[in-house]
Structures are given as C-alpha cells and as structure tokens.
Coordinates of C-alpha atoms in Angstrom, one line a residue:
X1 CA 290.4 18.8 51.1
X2 CA 294.1 18.3 51.3
X3 CA 295.4 14.7 51.5
X4 CA 298.0 13.7 54.0
X5 CA 300.6 13.6 51.1
X6 CA 299.8 17.2 50.2
X7 CA 300.1 18.2 53.9
X8 CA 303.4 16.5 54.1
X9 CA 304.7 18.2 50.9
X10 CA 303.6 21.6 52.3
X11 CA 305.6 20.9 55.4
X12 CA 308.7 19.7 53.5
X13 CA 308.6 22.8 51.3
X14 CA 308.4 24.9 54.5
X15 CA 311.4 23.0 56.0
X16 CA 313.4 23.6 52.8
X17 CA 312.7 27.4 52.9
X18 CA 313.3 27.5 56.6
X19 CA 316.9 26.2 56.2
X20 CA 317.7 28.8 53.5
X21 CA 316.1 31.5 55.7
X22 CA 318.3 30.6 58.7
X23 CA 321.5 30.7 56.5
X24 CA 320.5 34.1 55.2
X25 CA 319.4 35.5 58.6
X26 CA 322.5 34.4 60.4
X27 CA 324.8 35.5 57.5
X28 CA 326.4 32.1 57.0
X29 CA 326.8 33.1 53.4
X30 CA 327.0 36.6 51.8
X31 CA 323.6 38.2 51.2
X32 CA 324.3 38.6 47.5
X33 CA 324.4 34.8 47.1
X34 CA 320.7 34.6 47.8
X35 CA 317.7 35.4 45.6
X36 CA 314.2 36.4 46.6
X37 CA 311.5 33.8 46.1
X38 CA 307.8 34.3 47.2
X39 CA 306.8 31.5 49.5
X40 CA 303.8 31.5 51.9
X41 CA 303.7 35.3 51.6
X42 CA 306.4 35.6 54.1
X43 CA 307.3 39.2 55.1
X44 CA 311.0 39.0 54.4
X45 CA 313.1 41.5 52.4
X46 CA 311.0 42.8 49.6
X47 CA 308.2 40.5 50.9
X48 CA 310.0 37.4 49.7
X49 CA 311.7 34.4 51.3
X50 CA 315.4 33.9 50.4
X51 CA 317.0 30.9 48.6
X52 CA 320.7 30.4 47.9
X53 CA 321.9 30.7 44.3
X54 CA 324.6 28.1 44.8
X55 CA 323.5 24.8 43.0
X56 CA 325.5 22.5 45.2
X57 CA 324.2 24.0 48.4
X58 CA 320.6 23.8 47.1
X59 CA 321.2 20.2 46.1
X60 CA 322.5 19.4 49.6
X61 CA 319.5 20.9 51.3
X62 CA 317.0 19.4 48.8
X63 CA 318.5 15.9 49.4
X64 CA 318.2 16.4 53.3
X65 CA 314.6 17.4 52.9
X66 CA 313.9 14.3 50.7
X67 CA 315.3 12.0 53.4
X68 CA 313.1 13.7 55.9
X69 CA 310.0 12.8 53.9
X70 CA 309.9 9.1 54.7
X71 CA 310.5 9.8 58.4
X72 CA 307.7 12.3 58.5
X73 CA 305.3 9.9 56.8
X74 CA 306.0 7.3 59.5
X75 CA 306.0 9.8 62.3
X76 CA 309.6 9.0 63.2
X77 CA 311.2 12.5 62.7
X78 CA 311.7 13.9 66.1
X79 CA 313.7 17.1 65.3
X80 CA 315.8 18.8 62.6
X81 CA 318.8 20.7 63.8
X82 CA 320.5 23.4 61.8
X83 CA 324.0 24.0 63.2
X84 CA 325.7 27.3 62.6
X85 CA 329.4 26.5 62.8
X86 CA 332.5 28.7 63.4
X87 CA 336.1 27.8 62.8
X88 CA 336.8 24.2 64.1
X89 CA 338.2 23.8 67.6
X90 CA 341.4 21.8 68.2
X91 CA 341.7 19.7 71.3
X92 CA 344.6 17.5 72.5
X93 CA 343.9 13.8 72.7
X94 CA 345.4 11.2 75.0
X95 CA 348.4 10.8 72.6
X96 CA 350.5 14.0 72.7
X97 CA 351.1 13.9 69.0
X98 CA 347.4 13.8 68.2
X99 CA 345.1 16.7 67.9
X100 CA 341.4 16.3 67.6
X101 CA 339.3 18.7 65.5
X102 CA 335.8 19.2 66.9
X103 CA 332.9 21.2 65.5
X104 CA 332.6 24.8 66.8
X105 CA 328.8 25.0 67.2
X106 CA 327.8 28.6 67.7
X107 CA 324.1 28.2 67.4
X108 CA 321.7 25.4 66.8
X109 CA 318.2 26.1 65.4
X110 CA 316.1 23.2 66.5
X111 CA 312.7 22.3 64.8
X112 CA 310.9 19.8 67.0
X113 CA 308.2 17.7 65.5
X114 CA 305.7 15.2 66.9
X115 CA 303.0 13.3 65.0
X116 CA 302.6 12.6 61.4
X117 CA 300.9 14.7 58.7
X118 CA 297.2 13.9 58.1
X119 CA 294.5 14.9 55.6
X120 CA 292.8 18.3 56.4
X121 CA 289.9 20.2 55.1
X122 CA 292.0 23.0 53.8
X123 CA 295.6 24.3 54.0
X124 CA 294.9 28.0 54.5
X125 CA 295.2 27.9 58.3
X126 CA 298.3 25.6 58.1
X127 CA 299.9 28.0 55.7
X128 CA 299.3 30.9 58.1
X129 CA 300.9 29.0 60.9
X130 CA 304.0 28.0 58.9
X131 CA 304.2 31.6 57.6
X132 CA 304.6 32.7 61.3
X133 CA 307.7 30.5 61.7
X134 CA 309.5 32.1 58.6
X135 CA 308.6 35.6 59.8
X136 CA 310.2 34.9 63.2
X137 CA 313.4 33.7 61.5
X138 CA 313.5 36.9 59.5
X139 CA 313.6 38.9 62.7
X140 CA 315.5 36.5 64.9
X141 CA 318.5 38.7 65.1
X142 CA 316.5 41.0 67.5
X143 CA 316.6 38.1 70.1
X144 CA 320.0 36.6 69.4
X145 CA 323.4 37.8 70.2
X146 CA 325.2 38.9 67.1
X147 CA 327.7 36.4 65.7
X148 CA 331.3 37.5 65.4
X149 CA 332.3 38.4 61.8
X150 CA 334.2 35.2 60.9
X151 CA 333.9 32.5 58.3
X152 CA 330.8 30.5 59.1
X153 CA 329.5 27.2 57.8
X154 CA 326.6 24.9 58.8
X155 CA 325.5 21.3 59.1
X156 CA 322.2 19.5 59.4
X157 CA 321.2 16.8 61.9
X158 CA 318.0 14.8 61.9
X159 CA 317.1 13.2 65.2
X160 CA 314.7 10.2 64.9
X161 CA 312.4 8.3 67.4
X162 CA 313.9 5.0 66.4
X163 CA 317.2 3.8 64.9
X164 CA 317.4 5.0 61.3
X165 CA 317.2 2.6 58.4
X166 CA 320.3 1.1 56.8
X167 CA 319.6 3.2 53.7
X168 CA 319.5 6.4 55.6
X169 CA 322.7 5.5 57.4
X170 CA 324.5 5.3 54.1
X171 CA 323.7 9.0 53.5
X172 CA 324.0 10.4 56.9
X173 CA 326.7 10.2 59.5
X174 CA 325.7 8.9 62.9
X175 CA 326.1 11.4 65.8
X176 CA 325.1 11.7 69.4
X177 CA 323.0 14.5 70.6
X178 CA 325.7 15.6 73.0
X179 CA 327.7 16.5 69.9
X180 CA 325.1 19.2 68.9
X181 CA 326.8 21.9 71.0
X182 CA 329.7 22.6 73.4
X183 CA 329.5 24.6 76.6
X184 CA 326.5 26.4 78.2
X185 CA 323.8 27.6 75.9
X186 CA 321.0 30.2 76.1
X187 CA 317.7 28.8 74.8
X188 CA 315.6 31.2 72.8
X189 CA 312.1 30.0 71.8
X190 CA 311.0 31.5 68.5
X191 CA 307.6 29.9 67.6
X192 CA 305.4 26.9 68.3
X193 CA 302.2 25.5 66.8
X194 CA 299.6 22.8 67.5
X195 CA 298.1 21.7 64.2
X196 CA 295.5 19.3 65.6
X197 CA 293.6 18.6 62.3
X198 CA 296.9 18.3 60.4
X199 CA 298.1 15.6 62.9
X200 CA 301.4 17.2 64.1
X201 CA 302.9 19.7 66.5
X202 CA 306.0 21.8 65.9
X203 CA 308.3 24.1 67.8
X204 CA 311.3 26.2 66.8
X205 CA 314.0 27.2 69.2
X206 CA 317.6 28.4 69.1
X207 CA 320.4 27.2 71.4
X208 CA 323.0 29.9 71.4
X209 CA 326.3 29.1 73.0
X210 CA 327.5 31.4 75.7
X211 CA 331.0 32.7 76.0

C-alpha cells in the first residue's frame, strides 16, 4: 500500500526528472553538462535518465518542484510549462525611445494535471505509466522540428486552478497564459495517462512555434 504522500512524492520525483530530461533532449545546455542517473528504469542514453551537473540549475529546479508539492496536495496544480527560449525579441513601444524586450518562446512543453494524488495499493503500475512519459521525451526529437543552433535558455511556469497564495507569489512572477508563446504553434501530443486509483490524470504535449 502506498500512501497519498508517497504517491505525491513519486509524482514530484518524476516532474523533477522530466524537466532535466527536456533540457537535455532539446539541447538547452551542452550534453557534457549532464550526468546519467537511473530513474524509473527509463530507456535513455545508457539506460539512464539525465540530470544537470550544475548546482545552481539543480537548486532552481528542486525549488520549483517543492513549490509544486502543496499545489498538488490540494489539487490546485493545473499545468506545468517548460518554456524553451531563444534570444530575446525587441519590440518598439508607444514611446519611440523605448524598446521592449519580450521572451522568444520557441517551444513549450506542457504537463497538464487534474485531480490530487491518492493512496494506492501499489506503485508498480504508476511507475510504468510515468516511465512512458520519460521515454517519449527521450525520443521527442523524432516528432519535433530541430531547433536552430543558437544560445538557448528556459523558464518554468506553474498554472493554478485558483489564485496562488501570497507566499507563492513572493517566489514566482505572475504572468498571463498569453505570454506562454508568440505566433502560431504546432501542437504535438507526446503522452497521456489516466491513473484512476492514484486520483489524477496527466497529459504531456509540446507547442512548437511555427516560422
């Protein structure tokens, strides 16, 4: 028997690995800056999942996942967006002397969530389902248009069902969903699951901006 807290931790561990896997798969950082870690038996390079070696990057991702924990427990986490960014875009404002710098969102990996983790009889089936998501990210380049070789970065967005708490607002910058991308996008579904016993559903897709 796995408690709801254990199921939640399993999901959070998965989200943490998922973020690192996306950064590796889309070459946001050089391949040599990642190290192999076994997680859920994912069939990645050398049968390992990848994790960044950079302490500050790991700390940023770990902090974001910790903030997600309370939202998951209350069933208020609606989606997590991993934005792959190119060089910032400059746009003229109303004042001729002012230039606005806006994010250049090339791709958005969207993990949609509904429900809240619940106790289950065992985690084996859940682990198998989560493993499927990581495998799809490992091979996502087969479905996505290659990104131009340029300096990339990323940001994370957490979309909530209700207005976030004051404490969360102190650590996250408020944004509108319209800011998650610019221009027409091609939607590429990667994986979905219905975990009835575990109490939540999940879907992963990519919105890739078109030229």
